[in-house]
Coordinates of N, CA and C in Angstrom, one line a residue:
X1 N 18.9 -50.5 -20.9 CA 17.6 -51.0 -21.5 C 16.9 -51.8 -20.4
X2 N 17.6 -52.6 -19.6 CA 17.0 -53.4 -18.6 C 16.4 -52.5 -17.5
X3 N 17.0 -51.4 -17.2 CA 16.4 -50.5 -16.3 C 15.1 -49.9 -16.8
X4 N 15.1 -49.6 -18.1 CA 13.9 -49.1 -18.6 C 12.7 -50.1 -18.5
X5 N 13.0 -51.3 -18.9 CA 12.0 -52.4 -18.9 C 11.6 -52.7 -17.5
X6 N 12.6 -52.6 -16.5 CA 12.2 -52.9 -15.1 C 11.3 -51.8 -14.6
X7 N 11.5 -50.6 -15.0 CA 10.7 -49.5 -14.4 C 9.3 -49.6 -14.9
X8 N 9.0 -50.0 -16.1 CA 7.7 -50.0 -16.6 C 7.0 -51.4 -16.6
X9 N 7.7 -52.4 -16.1 CA 7.1 -53.7 -16.1 C 7.0 -54.2 -14.6
X10 N 7.7 -53.6 -13.7 CA 7.6 -53.9 -12.3 C 8.6 -55.0 -11.9
X11 N 9.5 -55.4 -12.8 CA 10.5 -56.4 -12.4 C 11.4 -56.8 -13.6
X12 N 12.6 -57.3 -13.3 CA 13.5 -57.6 -14.3 C 13.1 -58.9 -15.1
X13 N 12.3 -59.7 -14.5 CA 11.9 -61.0 -15.1 C 10.8 -60.8 -16.2
X14 N 10.1 -59.6 -16.1 CA 9.1 -59.3 -17.0 C 9.5 -58.3 -18.0
X15 N 9.1 -58.5 -19.2 CA 9.3 -57.5 -20.3 C 8.1 -56.8 -20.8
X16 N 6.9 -57.3 -20.3 CA 5.7 -56.7 -20.7 C 5.4 -55.4 -19.9
X17 N 4.9 -54.4 -20.7 CA 4.5 -53.1 -20.1 C 3.4 -53.3 -19.1
X18 N 3.6 -52.7 -18.0 CA 2.6 -52.7 -16.9 C 2.0 -51.3 -16.7
X19 N 0.8 -51.0 -17.2 CA 0.2 -49.7 -17.0 C 0.0 -49.2 -15.6
X20 N -0.1 -50.2 -14.7 CA -0.3 -49.9 -13.3 C 0.8 -49.0 -12.7
X21 N 2.0 -49.2 -13.3 CA 3.2 -48.5 -12.8 C 3.0 -47.0 -12.9
X22 N 2.3 -46.6 -14.0 CA 2.1 -45.2 -14.3 C 1.3 -44.5 -13.2
X23 N 0.4 -45.2 -12.6 CA -0.5 -44.6 -11.6 C -0.2 -45.1 -10.2
X24 N 1.1 -45.5 -10.0 CA 1.5 -46.1 -8.7 C 1.6 -45.0 -7.7
X25 N 2.2 -43.8 -8.1 CA 2.4 -42.7 -7.2 C 2.9 -43.1 -5.8
X26 N 4.1 -43.7 -5.8 CA 4.7 -44.2 -4.6 C 5.1 -43.0 -3.6
X27 N 5.2 -41.8 -4.2 CA 5.5 -40.7 -3.4 C 4.3 -40.1 -2.6
X28 N 3.1 -40.7 -2.8 CA 1.9 -40.3 -2.1 C 1.4 -41.3 -1.1
X29 N 1.0 -40.9 0.1 CA 0.5 -41.9 1.0 C -0.9 -42.3 0.7
X30 N -1.4 -43.3 1.3 CA -2.7 -43.9 1.0 C -3.8 -42.9 1.2
X31 N -3.8 -42.1 2.2 CA -4.8 -41.1 2.5 C -4.8 -40.0 1.4
X32 N -3.7 -39.6 0.9 CA -3.6 -38.6 -0.1 C -4.2 -39.1 -1.4
X33 N -3.8 -40.4 -1.7 CA -4.4 -41.0 -2.9 C -5.9 -41.1 -2.9
X34 N -6.4 -41.4 -1.7 CA -7.9 -41.5 -1.6 C -8.5 -40.1 -1.7
X35 N -7.8 -39.1 -1.2 CA -8.3 -37.8 -1.3 C -8.4 -37.3 -2.7
X36 N -7.3 -37.6 -3.5 CA -7.2 -37.2 -4.9 C -8.3 -37.9 -5.7
X37 N -8.6 -39.2 -5.4 CA -9.7 -39.9 -6.1 C -11.0 -39.1 -5.9
X38 N -11.3 -38.7 -4.7 CA -12.5 -37.9 -4.4 C -12.5 -36.6 -5.1
X39 N -11.3 -36.0 -5.2 CA -11.2 -34.7 -5.9 C -11.6 -34.8 -7.4
X40 N -10.9 -35.8 -8.0 CA -11.1 -36.0 -9.4 C -12.5 -36.5 -9.8
X41 N -13.1 -37.3 -8.9 CA -14.5 -37.7 -9.0 C -15.4 -36.5 -9.0
X42 N -15.2 -35.6 -8.1 CA -16.0 -34.4 -8.0 C -15.8 -33.5 -9.3
X43 N -14.6 -33.4 -9.7 CA -14.3 -32.6 -11.0 C -15.1 -33.2 -12.1
X44 N -15.1 -34.5 -12.3 CA -15.8 -35.2 -13.3 C -17.3 -34.9 -13.2
X45 N -17.8 -35.0 -12.0 CA -19.3 -34.7 -11.7 C -19.6 -33.2 -12.1
X46 N -18.7 -32.3 -11.8 CA -18.9 -30.9 -12.1 C -18.9 -30.6 -13.6
X47 N -18.0 -31.3 -14.3 CA -18.0 -31.2 -15.7 C -19.3 -31.6 -16.4
X48 N -19.8 -32.8 -15.9 CA -21.0 -33.3 -16.5 C -22.2 -32.4 -16.2
X49 N -22.3 -31.9 -15.0 CA -23.4 -30.9 -14.7 C -23.2 -29.6 -15.5
X50 N -22.0 -29.1 -15.6 CA -21.8 -27.9 -16.4 C -22.2 -28.1 -17.9
X51 N -21.9 -29.3 -18.4 CA -22.3 -29.7 -19.8 C -23.8 -29.7 -19.9
X52 N -24.5 -30.2 -18.9 CA -25.9 -30.3 -18.9 C -26.5 -28.9 -18.9
X53 N -26.0 -28.0 -18.0 CA -26.4 -26.6 -18.0 C -26.3 -25.9 -19.3
X54 N -25.1 -26.1 -19.9 CA -24.8 -25.4 -21.2 C -25.8 -26.0 -22.3
X55 N -26.0 -27.3 -22.3 CA -26.8 -27.9 -23.3 C -28.3 -27.4 -23.2
X56 N -28.7 -27.3 -21.9 CA -30.1 -26.8 -21.7 C -30.3 -25.4 -22.3
X57 N -29.4 -24.5 -22.0 CA -29.6 -23.1 -22.4 C -29.2 -23.0 -23.9
X58 N -28.4 -23.8 -24.5 CA -28.1 -23.8 -25.9 C -29.4 -24.2 -26.6
X59 N -30.2 -25.0 -26.0 CA -31.5 -25.4 -26.6 C -32.6 -24.3 -26.4
X60 N -32.6 -23.8 -25.2 CA -33.7 -22.8 -24.9 C -33.3 -21.4 -25.3
X61 N -32.0 -21.1 -25.4 CA -31.5 -19.8 -25.7 C -32.2 -18.7 -24.9
X62 N -32.2 -18.9 -23.6 CA -32.8 -18.0 -22.7 C -31.8 -17.0 -22.1
X63 N -32.0 -15.7 -22.3 CA -31.2 -14.7 -21.7 C -31.3 -14.7 -20.1
X64 N -32.6 -15.0 -19.7 CA -32.8 -15.1 -18.3 C -32.0 -16.1 -17.6
X65 N -31.9 -17.3 -18.2 CA -31.1 -18.4 -17.6 C -29.6 -18.0 -17.7
X66 N -29.2 -17.3 -18.8 CA -27.8 -16.9 -18.9 C -27.4 -16.0 -17.8
X67 N -28.2 -14.9 -17.6 CA -27.8 -14.0 -16.5 C -28.1 -14.6 -15.1
X68 N -29.1 -15.5 -15.0 CA -29.3 -16.2 -13.8 C -28.1 -17.1 -13.4
X69 N -27.5 -17.6 -14.4 CA -26.3 -18.4 -14.2 C -25.1 -17.6 -13.7
X70 N -25.0 -16.4 -14.2 CA -24.0 -15.5 -13.7 C -24.2 -15.2 -12.2
X71 N -25.4 -14.8 -11.9 CA -25.7 -14.5 -10.5 C -25.6 -15.8 -9.6
X72 N -26.0 -16.9 -10.1 CA -25.9 -18.1 -9.4 C -24.5 -18.5 -9.1
X73 N -23.6 -18.2 -10.0 CA -22.2 -18.5 -9.7 C -21.7 -17.9 -8.4
X74 N -22.0 -16.7 -8.2 CA -21.6 -16.0 -6.9 C -22.4 -16.6 -5.7
X75 N -23.6 -16.9 -5.9 CA -24.4 -17.4 -4.8 C -23.9 -18.8 -4.3
X76 N -23.7 -19.7 -5.3 CA -23.3 -21.0 -4.9 C -21.8 -21.0 -4.5
X77 N -21.0 -20.1 -5.0 CA -19.6 -20.0 -4.6 C -19.6 -19.6 -3.1
X78 N -20.4 -18.6 -2.7 CA -20.5 -18.2 -1.3 C -21.0 -19.4 -0.4
X79 N -22.0 -20.1 -0.9 CA -22.6 -21.2 -0.1 C -21.6 -22.3 0.1
X80 N -20.8 -22.6 -1.0 CA -19.8 -23.6 -0.9 C -18.7 -23.3 0.1
X81 N -18.3 -22.0 0.1 CA -17.2 -21.6 0.9 C -17.7 -21.4 2.4
X82 N -18.8 -20.8 2.6 CA -19.3 -20.5 3.9 C -19.7 -21.8 4.7
X83 N -20.0 -22.9 3.9 CA -20.5 -24.1 4.6 C -19.4 -25.1 4.9
X84 N -18.2 -24.6 4.8 CA -17.0 -25.5 5.0 C -17.1 -26.4 6.2
X85 N -17.5 -25.8 7.4 CA -17.5 -26.6 8.6 C -18.9 -26.8 9.1
X86 N -19.9 -26.4 8.4 CA -21.3 -26.5 9.0 C -22.2 -27.5 8.2
X87 N -22.1 -27.5 6.9 CA -23.0 -28.3 6.1 C -22.4 -29.7 5.9
X88 N -23.3 -30.8 5.8 CA -22.8 -32.1 5.6 C -22.3 -32.2 4.1
X89 N -21.4 -33.2 3.8 CA -20.8 -33.3 2.5 C -21.8 -33.4 1.4
X90 N -22.9 -34.1 1.6 CA -23.9 -34.2 0.5 C -24.5 -32.9 0.1
X91 N -24.8 -32.1 1.1 CA -25.4 -30.8 0.9 C -24.4 -29.9 0.2
X92 N -23.1 -30.0 0.5 CA -22.1 -29.2 -0.1 C -21.8 -29.6 -1.6
X93 N -22.0 -30.9 -1.8 CA -21.9 -31.4 -3.2 C -23.1 -30.8 -4.0
X94 N -24.2 -30.6 -3.4 CA -25.3 -30.0 -4.1 C -25.0 -28.5 -4.4
X95 N -24.3 -27.8 -3.5 CA -23.9 -26.5 -3.8 C -22.9 -26.4 -5.0
X96 N -21.9 -27.4 -4.9 CA -20.9 -27.4 -6.0 C -21.6 -27.8 -7.3
X97 N -22.6 -28.7 -7.3 CA -23.3 -29.0 -8.5 C -24.1 -27.8 -9.1
X98 N -24.6 -27.0 -8.1 CA -25.3 -25.8 -8.5 C -24.3 -24.8 -9.2
X99 N -23.1 -24.7 -8.6 CA -22.1 -23.8 -9.1 C -21.7 -24.3 -10.5
X100 N -21.5 -25.6 -10.7 CA -21.2 -26.1 -12.0 C -22.3 -25.8 -13.0
X101 N -23.5 -26.1 -12.6 CA -24.6 -25.8 -13.5 C -24.7 -24.4 -14.0
X102 N -24.5 -23.5 -13.0 CA -24.6 -22.0 -13.3 C -23.4 -21.6 -14.3
X103 N -22.3 -22.3 -14.1 CA -21.1 -22.0 -15.0 C -21.5 -22.5 -16.4
X104 N -22.2 -23.6 -16.5 CA -22.6 -24.1 -17.8 C -23.6 -23.2 -18.4
X105 N -24.5 -22.6 -17.7 CA -25.5 -21.7 -18.2 C -24.8 -20.4 -18.7
X106 N -23.8 -20.0 -17.9 CA -23.0 -18.7 -18.2 C -22.2 -18.9 -19.5
X107 N -21.8 -20.2 -19.8 CA -20.9 -20.4 -20.9 C -21.7 -20.8 -22.2
X108 N -23.1 -20.9 -22.0 CA -23.9 -21.3 -23.1 C -23.9 -20.4 -24.4
X109 N -23.8 -19.1 -24.1 CA -23.7 -18.2 -25.3 C -22.5 -18.4 -26.1
X110 N -21.3 -18.6 -25.5 CA -20.1 -18.8 -26.2 C -20.2 -20.2 -26.9
X111 N -20.7 -21.2 -26.3 CA -20.8 -22.5 -26.9 C -21.8 -22.4 -28.1
X112 N -22.9 -21.7 -28.0 CA -23.8 -21.6 -29.1 C -23.2 -20.9 -30.3
X113 N -22.4 -19.9 -30.0 CA -21.7 -19.1 -31.1 C -20.7 -20.1 -31.8
X114 N -20.0 -20.8 -31.0 CA -19.0 -21.8 -31.6 C -19.7 -22.8 -32.4
X115 N -20.8 -23.3 -32.0 CA -21.6 -24.3 -32.7 C -22.0 -23.7 -34.1
X116 N -22.4 -22.4 -34.1 CA -22.8 -21.8 -35.3 C -21.7 -21.7 -36.3
X117 N -20.4 -21.6 -35.8 CA -19.3 -21.6 -36.7 C -18.9 -23.0 -37.2
X118 N -18.7 -23.9 -36.3 CA -18.4 -25.3 -36.6 C -18.6 -26.1 -35.3
X119 N -19.6 -27.0 -35.3 CA -19.9 -27.8 -34.1 C -18.7 -28.7 -33.7
X120 N -17.9 -29.1 -34.7 CA -16.8 -30.0 -34.4 C -15.7 -29.4 -33.4
X121 N -15.7 -28.0 -33.4 CA -14.8 -27.3 -32.5 C -15.0 -27.7 -31.1
X122 N -16.3 -27.9 -30.7 CA -16.6 -28.2 -29.3 C -16.0 -29.5 -28.9
X123 N -16.1 -30.5 -29.8 CA -15.5 -31.8 -29.5 C -13.9 -31.7 -29.4
X124 N -13.4 -31.0 -30.4 CA -11.9 -30.9 -30.4 C -11.4 -30.2 -29.2
X125 N -12.1 -29.1 -28.8 CA -11.7 -28.3 -27.6 C -11.8 -29.2 -26.4
X126 N -12.9 -29.9 -26.3 CA -13.1 -30.8 -25.1 C -12.0 -31.9 -24.9
X127 N -11.8 -32.6 -26.0 CA -10.8 -33.6 -26.0 C -9.4 -33.1 -25.7
X128 N -9.1 -31.9 -26.4 CA -7.8 -31.3 -26.1 C -7.6 -30.8 -24.7
X129 N -8.7 -30.3 -24.1 CA -8.7 -29.8 -22.8 C -8.5 -31.0 -21.8
X130 N -9.2 -32.1 -22.1 CA -9.1 -33.3 -21.2 C -7.6 -33.8 -21.2
X131 N -7.0 -33.9 -22.4 CA -5.6 -34.4 -22.5 C -4.7 -33.4 -21.8
X132 N -4.8 -32.1 -22.0 CA -4.0 -31.1 -21.4 C -4.1 -31.2 -19.8
X133 N -5.4 -31.3 -19.4 CA -5.6 -31.3 -18.0 C -5.0 -32.5 -17.3
X134 N -5.2 -33.7 -17.9 CA -4.7 -34.9 -17.3 C -3.2 -34.9 -17.3
X135 N -2.6 -34.4 -18.4 CA -1.2 -34.4 -18.6 C -0.5 -33.5 -17.5
X136 N -1.0 -32.3 -17.4 CA -0.4 -31.3 -16.5 C -0.6 -31.7 -15.0
X137 N -1.8 -32.3 -14.7 CA -2.1 -32.7 -13.4 C -1.2 -33.9 -13.0
X138 N -1.0 -34.9 -13.9 CA -0.1 -36.0 -13.7 C 1.3 -35.6 -13.5
X139 N 1.7 -34.6 -14.3 CA 3.1 -34.1 -14.2 C 3.4 -33.5 -12.9
X140 N 2.4 -32.8 -12.3 CA 2.5 -32.2 -11.0 C 2.6 -33.3 -9.9
X141 N 1.9 -34.4 -10.1 CA 1.9 -35.5 -9.1 C 3.3 -36.2 -9.1
X142 N 3.8 -36.3 -10.3 CA 5.1 -37.0 -10.5 C 6.3 -36.1 -10.1
X143 N 6.1 -34.8 -10.2 CA 7.2 -33.9 -9.9 C 7.6 -33.9 -8.4
X144 N 8.8 -33.4 -8.2 CA 9.2 -33.3 -6.8 C 8.3 -32.5 -5.9
X145 N 8.1 -32.9 -4.7 CA 7.2 -32.3 -3.8 C 7.5 -30.8 -3.6
X146 N 6.4 -30.0 -3.7 CA 6.4 -28.6 -3.6 C 7.1 -27.8 -4.8
X147 N 7.6 -28.6 -5.8 CA 8.4 -28.0 -6.8 C 7.6 -27.0 -7.7
X148 N 6.2 -27.1 -7.7 CA 5.4 -26.2 -8.5 C 4.8 -25.1 -7.7
X149 N 4.9 -25.1 -6.4 CA 4.3 -24.1 -5.5 C 4.8 -22.7 -5.7
X150 N 6.1 -22.6 -6.2 CA 6.6 -21.3 -6.5 C 5.8 -20.5 -7.5
X151 N 5.1 -21.3 -8.3 CA 4.3 -20.6 -9.4 C 3.2 -19.8 -8.9
X152 N 2.8 -19.9 -7.6 CA 1.6 -19.2 -7.1 C 1.8 -17.7 -7.2
X153 N 2.8 -17.1 -6.8 CA 3.0 -15.7 -6.8 C 3.2 -15.2 -8.3
X154 N 3.9 -16.0 -9.1 CA 4.0 -15.6 -10.5 C 2.7 -15.6 -11.3
X155 N 1.9 -16.6 -11.0 CA 0.6 -16.7 -11.7 C -0.4 -15.7 -11.2
X156 N -0.3 -15.3 -9.9 CA -1.2 -14.2 -9.4 C -0.8 -12.9 -10.1
X157 N 0.5 -12.7 -10.2 CA 1.0 -11.4 -10.9 C 0.5 -11.4 -12.3
X158 N 0.7 -12.6 -13.0 CA 0.3 -12.7 -14.4 C -1.2 -12.5 -14.6
X159 N -2.0 -13.0 -13.6 CA -3.4 -12.8 -13.7 C -3.8 -11.3 -13.5
X160 N -3.1 -10.6 -12.6 CA -3.4 -9.2 -12.4 C -3.1 -8.4 -13.7
X161 N -2.0 -8.7 -14.3 CA -1.6 -8.1 -15.5 C -2.6 -8.3 -16.7
X162 N -3.1 -9.6 -16.7 CA -4.0 -10.0 -17.7 C -5.4 -9.3 -17.5
X163 N -5.7 -9.1 -16.3 CA -7.0 -8.4 -15.9 C -6.9 -6.9 -16.4
X164 N -5.8 -6.3 -16.1 CA -5.6 -4.9 -16.5 C -5.6 -4.7 -18.0
X165 N -4.9 -5.7 -18.7 CA -4.9 -5.6 -20.1 C -6.3 -5.8 -20.7
X166 N -7.1 -6.7 -20.1 CA -8.5 -7.0 -20.6 C -9.4 -5.8 -20.4
X167 N -9.2 -5.2 -19.2 CA -10.0 -4.0 -18.9 C -9.7 -2.8 -19.8
X168 N -8.4 -2.6 -20.1 CA -8.0 -1.6 -21.0 C -8.5 -1.8 -22.4
X169 N -8.6 -3.1 -22.8 CA -9.0 -3.4 -24.1 C -10.6 -3.2 -24.3
X170 N -11.3 -3.1 -23.2 CA -12.7 -2.8 -23.2 C -12.9 -1.4 -23.9
X171 N -11.9 -0.5 -23.7 CA -12.1 0.8 -24.2 C -11.5 0.9 -25.6
X172 N -10.3 0.2 -25.9 CA -9.6 0.3 -27.2 C -10.2 -0.7 -28.2
X173 N -10.7 -1.8 -27.7 CA -11.3 -2.8 -28.5 C -10.4 -3.2 -29.7
X174 N -9.2 -3.6 -29.4 CA -8.3 -4.1 -30.4 C -8.4 -5.6 -30.5
X175 N -8.8 -6.2 -31.6 CA -9.0 -7.7 -31.7 C -7.7 -8.5 -31.4
X176 N -6.6 -8.0 -31.9 CA -5.3 -8.7 -31.7 C -5.0 -8.8 -30.2
X177 N -5.3 -7.7 -29.5 CA -5.0 -7.7 -28.0 C -5.9 -8.7 -27.3
X178 N -7.2 -8.7 -27.7 CA -8.2 -9.6 -27.1 C -7.7 -11.1 -27.3
X179 N -7.3 -11.4 -28.6 CA -6.8 -12.8 -28.8 C -5.5 -13.1 -28.1
X180 N -4.7 -12.1 -28.0 CA -3.4 -12.3 -27.2 C -3.7 -12.6 -25.8
X181 N -4.7 -11.9 -25.2 CA -5.2 -12.2 -23.8 C -5.7 -13.6 -23.6
X182 N -6.3 -14.1 -24.7 CA -6.8 -15.5 -24.6 C -5.7 -16.5 -24.6
X183 N -4.7 -16.3 -25.4 CA -3.5 -17.2 -25.4 C -2.8 -17.1 -24.0
X184 N -2.6 -15.9 -23.5 CA -2.0 -15.8 -22.2 C -2.8 -16.5 -21.1
X185 N -4.1 -16.3 -21.2 CA -5.0 -17.0 -20.2 C -4.9 -18.5 -20.3
X186 N -4.8 -19.0 -21.5 CA -4.6 -20.5 -21.7 C -3.3 -21.0 -21.0
X187 N -2.2 -20.2 -21.2 CA -0.9 -20.6 -20.6 C -1.0 -20.6 -19.1
X188 N -1.6 -19.5 -18.6 CA -1.7 -19.4 -17.1 C -2.6 -20.5 -16.5
X189 N -3.7 -20.8 -17.2 CA -4.6 -21.9 -16.7 C -3.9 -23.2 -16.7
X190 N -3.1 -23.5 -17.7 CA -2.4 -24.8 -17.8 C -1.4 -24.9 -16.6
X191 N -0.7 -23.8 -16.3 CA 0.2 -23.8 -15.2 C -0.5 -23.9 -13.9
X192 N -1.7 -23.3 -13.8 CA -2.5 -23.4 -12.6 C -2.9 -24.8 -12.3
X193 N -3.1 -25.6 -13.3 CA -3.5 -27.0 -13.1 C -2.4 -27.7 -12.3
X194 N -1.1 -27.5 -12.7 CA 0.0 -28.0 -11.9 C 0.1 -27.5 -10.5
X195 N 0.0 -26.2 -10.4 CA 0.1 -25.5 -9.1 C -1.0 -26.0 -8.2
X196 N -2.3 -26.0 -8.7 CA -3.4 -26.4 -7.9 C -3.3 -27.9 -7.4
X197 N -2.8 -28.7 -8.4 CA -2.7 -30.1 -8.0 C -1.7 -30.3 -6.9
X198 N -0.6 -29.7 -6.9 CA 0.4 -29.8 -5.8 C -0.1 -29.1 -4.6
X199 N -0.8 -28.0 -4.7 CA -1.4 -27.3 -3.6 C -2.4 -28.2 -2.8
X200 N -3.2 -28.9 -3.6 CA -4.2 -29.8 -3.0 C -3.5 -30.9 -2.2
X201 N -2.4 -31.5 -2.7 CA -1.7 -32.5 -2.1 C -1.1 -32.0 -0.7
X202 N -0.5 -30.8 -0.8 CA 0.1 -30.2 0.4 C -1.0 -29.9 1.5
X203 N -2.2 -29.4 1.0 CA -3.2 -29.1 2.0 C -3.7 -30.3 2.7
X204 N -3.8 -31.4 1.9 CA -4.2 -32.7 2.5 C -3.2 -33.2 3.5
X205 N -1.9 -33.0 3.2 CA -0.9 -33.4 4.2 C -0.9 -32.6 5.4
X206 N -1.4 -31.4 5.3 CA -1.5 -30.5 6.5 C -2.9 -30.6 7.2
X207 N -3.7 -31.6 6.8 CA -4.9 -31.9 7.5 C -6.2 -31.3 6.9
X208 N -6.1 -30.7 5.7 CA -7.3 -30.1 5.1 C -7.9 -31.2 4.2
X209 N -9.0 -31.7 4.6 CA -9.7 -32.9 3.9 C -10.9 -32.4 3.0
X210 N -11.0 -31.1 2.8 CA -12.1 -30.6 2.0 C -12.0 -30.9 0.5
X211 N -12.2 -32.2 0.1 CA -12.0 -32.5 -1.3 C -13.1 -31.8 -2.2
X212 N -14.2 -31.4 -1.6 CA -15.2 -30.8 -2.4 C -14.7 -29.4 -2.9
X213 N -14.2 -28.6 -1.9 CA -13.7 -27.3 -2.3 C -12.4 -27.4 -3.2
X214 N -11.6 -28.4 -2.9 CA -10.4 -28.6 -3.7 C -10.7 -28.9 -5.1
X215 N -11.8 -29.6 -5.3 CA -12.2 -29.9 -6.7 C -12.6 -28.7 -7.5
X216 N -13.1 -27.7 -6.8 CA -13.5 -26.5 -7.5 C -12.4 -25.8 -8.2
X217 N -11.2 -25.7 -7.6 CA -10.0 -25.1 -8.2 C -9.7 -25.8 -9.5
X218 N -9.6 -27.1 -9.5 CA -9.3 -27.8 -10.7 C -10.4 -27.7 -11.8
X219 N -11.6 -27.7 -11.3 CA -12.8 -27.6 -12.2 C -12.7 -26.2 -13.0
X220 N -12.5 -25.2 -12.2 CA -12.4 -23.9 -12.9 C -11.2 -23.8 -13.9
X221 N -10.1 -24.4 -13.5 CA -9.0 -24.5 -14.4 C -9.4 -25.2 -15.7
X222 N -10.1 -26.3 -15.6 CA -10.6 -27.0 -16.8 C -11.5 -26.2 -17.6
X223 N -12.4 -25.5 -17.0 CA -13.4 -24.7 -17.8 C -12.7 -23.6 -18.5
X224 N -11.8 -22.9 -17.9 CA -11.1 -21.8 -18.5 C -10.3 -22.3 -19.7
X225 N -9.6 -23.4 -19.6 CA -8.8 -24.0 -20.7 C -9.8 -24.3 -21.8
X226 N -10.9 -24.9 -21.5 CA -11.9 -25.3 -22.5 C -12.4 -24.1 -23.3
X227 N -12.8 -23.0 -22.5 CA -13.3 -21.8 -23.2 C -12.2 -21.1 -24.0
X228 N -11.0 -21.0 -23.5 CA -9.9 -20.4 -24.3 C -9.7 -21.2 -25.6
X229 N -9.7 -22.5 -25.5 CA -9.4 -23.3 -26.7 C -10.6 -23.1 -27.7
X230 N -11.8 -23.0 -27.2 CA -12.9 -22.8 -28.1 C -12.7 -21.5 -28.9
X231 N -12.3 -20.4 -28.2 CA -12.2 -19.1 -28.8 C -11.0 -19.2 -29.8
X232 N -9.9 -19.8 -29.4 CA -8.8 -19.9 -30.4 C -9.1 -20.7 -31.6
X233 N -9.7 -21.8 -31.4 CA -10.1 -22.7 -32.6 C -11.1 -22.0 -33.5
X234 N -12.0 -21.3 -32.9 CA -13.1 -20.6 -33.6 C -12.4 -19.5 -34.5
X235 N -11.5 -18.8 -33.9 CA -10.8 -17.7 -34.6 C -10.0 -18.3 -35.8
X236 N -9.4 -19.4 -35.5 CA -8.6 -20.0 -36.6 C -9.5 -20.5 -37.8
X237 N -10.7 -21.0 -37.4 CA -11.6 -21.5 -38.4 C -12.2 -20.3 -39.2
X238 N -12.5 -19.2 -38.6 CA -13.0 -18.1 -39.3 C -11.9 -17.5 -40.2
X239 N -10.7 -17.4 -39.8 CA -9.6 -16.9 -40.6 C -9.4 -17.9 -41.8
X240 N -9.5 -19.2 -41.6 CA -9.4 -20.2 -42.7 C -10.5 -20.0 -43.7
X241 N -11.7 -19.7 -43.3 CA -12.8 -19.5 -44.2 C -12.6 -18.2 -45.0
X242 N -12.1 -17.2 -44.4 CA -11.9 -15.9 -45.1 C -10.8 -16.1 -46.1
X243 N -9.8 -16.8 -45.8 CA -8.7 -17.0 -46.7 C -9.1 -17.8 -47.9
X244 N -10.1 -18.7 -47.8 CA -10.6 -19.6 -48.9 C -11.6 -18.9 -49.8
X245 N -12.1 -17.8 -49.3 CA -13.1 -17.0 -50.1 C -12.5 -16.0 -51.0

């Protein structure tokens, strides 16, 4: 019991819980901690910009903006990657913000559909996504160094299989297979949060200081989890309504 209190209070003389211990991360050096702060700050910025993009097109309901967002995704992705060593950080932040805004525009149709079913699903999905994202990212930071990196090949294989299944279902159009694919995508994305978090730490230790591009990996994980949860919760709500009728 004393060991437990010592661990979470910072000393044997204190019995009061010390929340700072949770975010101590003694296994990370000062440079890596600073890098992660920049990464998570960028992720937060990207989420806000994506939300604004989605809100704008949910209001305007413009198909031009929707398809423009899809095209813009590839444009800003290319600009972000190609400017790795040439553009100043502020300009690259602009590229990433454009990428996030376009992803928000692309997601607006799904969000608009979910709102039509039950607006509270958006809030539930976002809060759940935030909790899942923080929990899995923290677990990766607390885990033994490189212990999650073995997931890379497994997740790549799983993604390939999921892509094949999704493409096949474009022809067969089986609803149960489509929903099964969403559940698998959710599991894969949660695991990717842990993998990408540890990969970012290792890249930083090897001298890669590109926190802007590193944030994109985690941002995409967040968005996929959010969209998958919206689809799952919407399906459950529709089934619930059918069963009550």
